[in-house]
Coordinates of C-alpha atoms and ligand atoms in Angstrom, one line a residue:
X1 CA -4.4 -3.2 -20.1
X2 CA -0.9 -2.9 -21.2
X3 CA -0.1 -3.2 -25.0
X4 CA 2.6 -1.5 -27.7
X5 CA 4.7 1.7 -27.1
X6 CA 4.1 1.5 -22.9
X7 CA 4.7 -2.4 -22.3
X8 CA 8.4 -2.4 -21.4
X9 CA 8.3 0.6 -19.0
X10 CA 5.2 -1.2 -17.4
X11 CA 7.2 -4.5 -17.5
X12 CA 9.7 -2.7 -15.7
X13 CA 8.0 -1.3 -12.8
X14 CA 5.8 -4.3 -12.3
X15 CA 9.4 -6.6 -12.3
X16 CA 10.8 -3.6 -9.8
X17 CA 7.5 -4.0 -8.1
X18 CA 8.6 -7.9 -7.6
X19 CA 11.6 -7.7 -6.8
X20 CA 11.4 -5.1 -4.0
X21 CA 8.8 -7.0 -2.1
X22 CA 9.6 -9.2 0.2
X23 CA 6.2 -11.5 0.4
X24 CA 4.5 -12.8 -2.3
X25 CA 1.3 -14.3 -3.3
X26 CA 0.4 -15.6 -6.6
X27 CA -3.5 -17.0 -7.9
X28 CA -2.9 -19.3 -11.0
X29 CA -5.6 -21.3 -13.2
X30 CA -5.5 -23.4 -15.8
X31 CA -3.9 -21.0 -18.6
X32 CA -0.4 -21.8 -16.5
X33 CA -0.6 -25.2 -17.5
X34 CA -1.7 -24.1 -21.6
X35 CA 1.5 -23.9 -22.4
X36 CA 2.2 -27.7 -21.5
X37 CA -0.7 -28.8 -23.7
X38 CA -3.8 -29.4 -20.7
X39 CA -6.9 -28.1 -21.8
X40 CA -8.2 -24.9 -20.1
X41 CA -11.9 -24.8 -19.1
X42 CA -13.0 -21.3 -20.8
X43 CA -12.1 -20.1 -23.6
X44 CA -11.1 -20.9 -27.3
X45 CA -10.3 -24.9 -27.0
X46 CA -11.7 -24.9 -23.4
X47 CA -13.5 -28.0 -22.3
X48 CA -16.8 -26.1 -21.3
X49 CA -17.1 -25.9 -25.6
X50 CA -17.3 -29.5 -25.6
X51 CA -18.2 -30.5 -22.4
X52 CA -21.2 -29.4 -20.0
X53 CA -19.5 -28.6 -16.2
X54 CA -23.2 -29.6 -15.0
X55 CA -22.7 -33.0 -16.4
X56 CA -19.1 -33.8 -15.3
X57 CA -18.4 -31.2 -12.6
X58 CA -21.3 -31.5 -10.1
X59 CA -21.8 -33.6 -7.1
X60 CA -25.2 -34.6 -8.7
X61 CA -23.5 -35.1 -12.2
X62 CA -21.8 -38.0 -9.9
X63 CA -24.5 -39.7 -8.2
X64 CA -26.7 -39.8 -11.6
X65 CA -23.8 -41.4 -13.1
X66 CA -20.2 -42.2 -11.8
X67 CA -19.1 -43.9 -14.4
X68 CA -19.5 -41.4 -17.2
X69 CA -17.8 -38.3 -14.6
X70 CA -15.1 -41.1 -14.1
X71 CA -14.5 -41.8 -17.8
X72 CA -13.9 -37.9 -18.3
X73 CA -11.5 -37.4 -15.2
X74 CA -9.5 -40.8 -16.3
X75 CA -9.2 -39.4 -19.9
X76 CA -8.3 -35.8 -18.7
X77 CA -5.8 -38.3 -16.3
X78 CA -4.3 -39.2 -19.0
X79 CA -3.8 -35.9 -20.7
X80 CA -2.0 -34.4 -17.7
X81 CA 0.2 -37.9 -17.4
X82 CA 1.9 -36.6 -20.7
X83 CA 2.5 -33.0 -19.8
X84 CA 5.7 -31.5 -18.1
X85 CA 5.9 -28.2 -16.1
X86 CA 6.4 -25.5 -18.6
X87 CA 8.4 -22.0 -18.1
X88 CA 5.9 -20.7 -16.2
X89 CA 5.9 -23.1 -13.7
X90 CA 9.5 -23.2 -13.5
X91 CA 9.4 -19.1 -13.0
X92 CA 7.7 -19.6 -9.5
X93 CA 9.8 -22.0 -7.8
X94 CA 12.7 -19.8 -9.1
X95 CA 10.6 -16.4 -7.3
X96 CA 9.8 -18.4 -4.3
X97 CA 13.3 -19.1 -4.1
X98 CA 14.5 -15.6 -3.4
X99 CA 11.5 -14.8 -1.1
X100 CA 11.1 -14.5 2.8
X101 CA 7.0 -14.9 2.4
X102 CA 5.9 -16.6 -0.6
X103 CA 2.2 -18.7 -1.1
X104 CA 1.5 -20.4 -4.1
X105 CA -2.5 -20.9 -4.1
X106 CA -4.0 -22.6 -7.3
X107 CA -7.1 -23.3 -8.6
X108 CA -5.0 -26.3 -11.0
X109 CA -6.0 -29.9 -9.8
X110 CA -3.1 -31.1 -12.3
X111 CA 0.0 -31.6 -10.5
X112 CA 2.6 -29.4 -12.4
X113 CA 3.1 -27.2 -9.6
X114 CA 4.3 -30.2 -7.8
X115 CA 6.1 -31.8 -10.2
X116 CA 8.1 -28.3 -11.1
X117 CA 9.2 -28.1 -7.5
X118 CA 6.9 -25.9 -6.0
X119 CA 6.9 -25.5 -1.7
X120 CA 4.5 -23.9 0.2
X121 CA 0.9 -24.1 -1.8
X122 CA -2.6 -24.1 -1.6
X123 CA -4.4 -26.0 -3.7
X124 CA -7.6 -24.7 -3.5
X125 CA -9.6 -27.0 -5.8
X126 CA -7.8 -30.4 -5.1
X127 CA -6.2 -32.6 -7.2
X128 CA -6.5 -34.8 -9.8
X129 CA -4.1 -37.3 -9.1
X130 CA -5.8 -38.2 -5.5
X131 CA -9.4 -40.2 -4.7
X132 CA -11.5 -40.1 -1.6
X133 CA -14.0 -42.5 -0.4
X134 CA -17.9 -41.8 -0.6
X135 CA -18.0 -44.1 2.2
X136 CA -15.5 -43.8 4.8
X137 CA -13.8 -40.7 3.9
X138 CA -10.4 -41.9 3.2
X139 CA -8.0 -40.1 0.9
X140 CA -5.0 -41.6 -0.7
X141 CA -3.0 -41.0 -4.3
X142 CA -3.3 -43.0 -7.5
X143 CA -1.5 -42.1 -10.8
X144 CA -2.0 -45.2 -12.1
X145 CA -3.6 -43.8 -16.0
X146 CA -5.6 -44.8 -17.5
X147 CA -7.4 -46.9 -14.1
X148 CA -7.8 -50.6 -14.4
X149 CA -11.9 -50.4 -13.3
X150 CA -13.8 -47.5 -13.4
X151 CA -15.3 -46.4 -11.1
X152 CA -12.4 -47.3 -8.8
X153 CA -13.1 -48.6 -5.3
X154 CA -12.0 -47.9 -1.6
X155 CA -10.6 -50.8 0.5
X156 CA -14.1 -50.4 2.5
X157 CA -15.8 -51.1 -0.9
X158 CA -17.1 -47.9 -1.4
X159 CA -16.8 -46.1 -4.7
X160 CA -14.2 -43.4 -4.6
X161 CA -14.4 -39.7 -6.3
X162 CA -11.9 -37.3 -8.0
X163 CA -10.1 -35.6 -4.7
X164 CA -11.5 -32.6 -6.7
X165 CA -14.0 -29.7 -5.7
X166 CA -16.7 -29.7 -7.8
X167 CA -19.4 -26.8 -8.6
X168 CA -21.9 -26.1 -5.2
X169 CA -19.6 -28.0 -2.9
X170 CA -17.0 -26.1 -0.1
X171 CA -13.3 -25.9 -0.9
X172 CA -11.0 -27.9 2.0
X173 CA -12.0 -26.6 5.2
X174 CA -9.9 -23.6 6.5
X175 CA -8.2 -23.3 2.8
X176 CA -10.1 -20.0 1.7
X177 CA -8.6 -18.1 5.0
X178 CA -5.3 -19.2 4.6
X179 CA -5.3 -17.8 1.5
X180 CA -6.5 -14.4 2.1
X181 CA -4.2 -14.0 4.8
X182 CA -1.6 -14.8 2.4
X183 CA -2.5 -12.1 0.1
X184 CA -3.2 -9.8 2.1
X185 CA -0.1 -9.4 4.4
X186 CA 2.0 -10.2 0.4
X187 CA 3.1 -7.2 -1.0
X188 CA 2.9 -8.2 -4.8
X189 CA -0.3 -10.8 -5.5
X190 CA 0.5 -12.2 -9.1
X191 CA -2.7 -13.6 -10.6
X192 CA -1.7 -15.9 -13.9
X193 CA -3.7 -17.6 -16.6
X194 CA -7.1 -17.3 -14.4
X195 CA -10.5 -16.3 -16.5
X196 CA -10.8 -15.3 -12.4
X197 CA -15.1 -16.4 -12.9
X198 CA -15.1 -18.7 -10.7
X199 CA -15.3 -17.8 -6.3
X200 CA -14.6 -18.1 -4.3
X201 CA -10.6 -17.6 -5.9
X202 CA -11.8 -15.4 -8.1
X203 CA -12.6 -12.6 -4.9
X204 CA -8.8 -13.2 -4.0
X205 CA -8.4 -10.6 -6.8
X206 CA -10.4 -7.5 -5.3
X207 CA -9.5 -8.8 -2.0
X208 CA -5.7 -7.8 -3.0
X209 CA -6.6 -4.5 -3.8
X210 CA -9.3 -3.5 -0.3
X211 CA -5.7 -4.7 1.3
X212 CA -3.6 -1.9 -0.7
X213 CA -2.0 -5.2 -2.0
X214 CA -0.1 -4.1 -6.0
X215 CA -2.0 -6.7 -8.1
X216 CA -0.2 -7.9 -11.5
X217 CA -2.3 -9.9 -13.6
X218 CA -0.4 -12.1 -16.9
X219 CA -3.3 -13.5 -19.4
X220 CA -4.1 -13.7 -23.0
X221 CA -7.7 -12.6 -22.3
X222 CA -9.1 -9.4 -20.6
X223 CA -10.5 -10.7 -17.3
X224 CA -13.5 -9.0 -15.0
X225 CA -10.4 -7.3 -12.9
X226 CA -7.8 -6.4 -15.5
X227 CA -9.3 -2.9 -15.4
X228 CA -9.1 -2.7 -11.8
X229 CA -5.5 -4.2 -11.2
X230 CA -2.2 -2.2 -11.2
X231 CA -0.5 -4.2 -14.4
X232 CA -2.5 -6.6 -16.3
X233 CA -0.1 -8.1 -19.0
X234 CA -1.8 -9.3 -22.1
X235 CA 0.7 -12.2 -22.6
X236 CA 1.8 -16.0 -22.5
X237 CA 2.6 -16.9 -19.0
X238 CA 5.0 -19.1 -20.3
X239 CA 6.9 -15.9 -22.3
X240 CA 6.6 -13.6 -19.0
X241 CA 6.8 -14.7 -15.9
X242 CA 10.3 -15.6 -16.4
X243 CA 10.9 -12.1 -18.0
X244 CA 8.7 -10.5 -15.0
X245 CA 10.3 -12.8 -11.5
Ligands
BJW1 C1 -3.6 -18.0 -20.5 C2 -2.9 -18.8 -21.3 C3 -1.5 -18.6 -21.3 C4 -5.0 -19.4 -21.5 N1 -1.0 -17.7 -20.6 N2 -3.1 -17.1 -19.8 C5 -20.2 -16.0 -6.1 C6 -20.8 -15.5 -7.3 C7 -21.2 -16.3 -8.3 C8 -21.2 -17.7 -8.1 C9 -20.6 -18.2 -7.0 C10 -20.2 -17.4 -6.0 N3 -19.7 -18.1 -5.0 C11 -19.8 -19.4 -5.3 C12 -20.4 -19.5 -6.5 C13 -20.7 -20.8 -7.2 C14 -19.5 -21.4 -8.0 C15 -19.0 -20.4 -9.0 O1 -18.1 -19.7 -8.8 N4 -19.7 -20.3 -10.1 C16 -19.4 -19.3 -11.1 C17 -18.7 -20.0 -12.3 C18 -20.7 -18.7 -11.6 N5 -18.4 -21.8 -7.1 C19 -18.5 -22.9 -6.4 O2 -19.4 -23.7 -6.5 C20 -17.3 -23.2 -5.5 N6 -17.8 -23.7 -4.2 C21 -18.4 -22.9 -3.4 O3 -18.5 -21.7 -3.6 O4 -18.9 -23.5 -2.3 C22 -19.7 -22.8 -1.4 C23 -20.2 -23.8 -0.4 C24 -20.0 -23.5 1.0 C25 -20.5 -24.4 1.9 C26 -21.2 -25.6 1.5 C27 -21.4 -25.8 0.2 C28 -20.9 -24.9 -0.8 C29 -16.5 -24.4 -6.0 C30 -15.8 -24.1 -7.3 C31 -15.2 -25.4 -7.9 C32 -14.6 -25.2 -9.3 N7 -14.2 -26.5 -9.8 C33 -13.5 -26.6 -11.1 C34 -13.3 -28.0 -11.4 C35 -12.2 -28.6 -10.6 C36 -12.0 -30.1 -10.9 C37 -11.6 -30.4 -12.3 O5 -10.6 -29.9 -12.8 O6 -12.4 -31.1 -12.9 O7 -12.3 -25.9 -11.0 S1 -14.4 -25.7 -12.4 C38 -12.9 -25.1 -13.2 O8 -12.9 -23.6 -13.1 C39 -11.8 -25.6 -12.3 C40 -10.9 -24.4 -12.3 O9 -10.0 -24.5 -11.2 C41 -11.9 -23.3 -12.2 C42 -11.3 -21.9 -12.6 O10 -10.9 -21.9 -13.9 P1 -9.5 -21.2 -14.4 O11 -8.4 -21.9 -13.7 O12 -9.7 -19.8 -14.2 O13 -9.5 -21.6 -15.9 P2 -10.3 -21.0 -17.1 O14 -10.2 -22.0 -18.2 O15 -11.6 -20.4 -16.8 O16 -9.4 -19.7 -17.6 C43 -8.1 -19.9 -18.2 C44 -7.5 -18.5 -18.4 O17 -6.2 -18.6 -18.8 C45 -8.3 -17.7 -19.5 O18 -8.6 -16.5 -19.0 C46 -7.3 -17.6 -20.6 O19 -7.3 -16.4 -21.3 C47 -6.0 -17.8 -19.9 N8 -4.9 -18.4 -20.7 N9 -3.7 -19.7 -22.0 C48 -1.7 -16.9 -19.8 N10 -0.6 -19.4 -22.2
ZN2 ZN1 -13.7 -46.2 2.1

């Protein structure tokens, strides 16, 4: 952990660190988008305090009832509808700018990445702002907020789902390897606002280092790798990555 009299030199060689390396790889979670007022899920203020993740985050949370999971995705809808991209955000598209290889992959289902003007990305948990049919498969966008009928429909008349991966079901096929090659051939793997708990992301992190990859990690909280990374940053995302890229 890097606090006090040694955070500037350490701020310095992980920035040097950055900008030497010619491919990138960054892991973000929900503490990126903090900063432009969207709930994290852990944590002080997280929605797990208030909210059980077996009740709203399950596939069988869904079939018991679709209605109640839809009411909390159309009200977090609506929360994310009113945010912007926030410095951090705007730090990344800026770094993958001046970069040959560069791979976004985020665990955020919230769209700021997007909207900030981020490329190449992998978004390994989905996305809010798209539905898929339970019947037919179909997968198409809707941001209208907050939805006229809920549970919304497909045109085959079957009930659609958050285009988001809950708790005990695979992330989008092929999605997990693209991601570890991305981190493994980087140079620099940035992991930012992640409480890094939940895998399989969270192995992205240990995977870095078995690849000799330099590992910085930016969070308010100690996380179950900030002891084994090169610099873990004890900061607002927000405040450092645009100091840091
Ligand atoms: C700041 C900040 C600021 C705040 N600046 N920092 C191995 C071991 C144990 C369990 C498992 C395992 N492998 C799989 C599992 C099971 C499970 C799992 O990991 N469980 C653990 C929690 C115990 N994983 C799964 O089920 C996954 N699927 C799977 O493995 O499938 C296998 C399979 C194969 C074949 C067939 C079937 C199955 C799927 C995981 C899906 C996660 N889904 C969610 C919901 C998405 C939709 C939605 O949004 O509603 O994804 S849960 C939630 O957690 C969300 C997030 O993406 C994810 C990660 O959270 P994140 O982003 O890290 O946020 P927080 O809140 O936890 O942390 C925020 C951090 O930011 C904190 O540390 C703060 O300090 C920090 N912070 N402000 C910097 N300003
Ligand atoms: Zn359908």
């Amino acid at each position: 952990m890097t606090t006090g009299a040694d955070a500037m030199s350490s701020l310095e060689q992980a920035r040097d660190s950055i900008a030497r390396a010619h491919s990138v790889a960054v892991l973000t979670g929900a503490g990126v988008s903090a900063e432009s007022g969207i709930p994290t899920f852990r944590g002080a203020g997280g929605l797990w305090k208030t909210f059980r993740a077996e009740d709203l985050a399950t596939p069988e949370a869904f079939a018991r009832d679709p209605r109640l999971v839809w009411e909390w995705y159309d009200w977090r809808r609506g929360i994310i509808a009113k945010a912007a991209p926030n410095p951090a955000h705007h730090a990344l598209v800026q770094l993958e700018k001046t970069k040959r290889e560069f791979t976004l992959v985020t665990q955020n289902v919230d769209g700021l990445h997007d909207l900030a003007g981020s490329g190449r990305m992998l978004k390994l948990h989905g996305d809010i702002w798209r539905m898929r049919c339970t019947e037919c498969g179909a997968n198409w966008p809707d941001r209208r907020t907050p939805l006229p009928k809920l549970p919304p429909h497909c045109g085959c008349g079957g009930m659609a789902r958050p285009g988001v991966v809950w708790f005990g079901e695979p992330l989008p096929e092929g999605m997990m390897q693209e991601a570890e090659h991305a981190v493994s051939s980087a140079q620099v793997f940035l992991v930012v606002g992640t409480s890094a708990v939940v895998y399989p992301a969270a192995g992205l992190v240990p995977y870095a280092k078995r690849n000799g990859v330099t590992v910085v990690e930016i969070n308010l909280e100690v996380t179950p790798f900030s002891e084994m990374v090169d610099f873990a940053f004890s900061a607002p995302a927000g405040e450092l990555l645009p100091q840091l890229v």
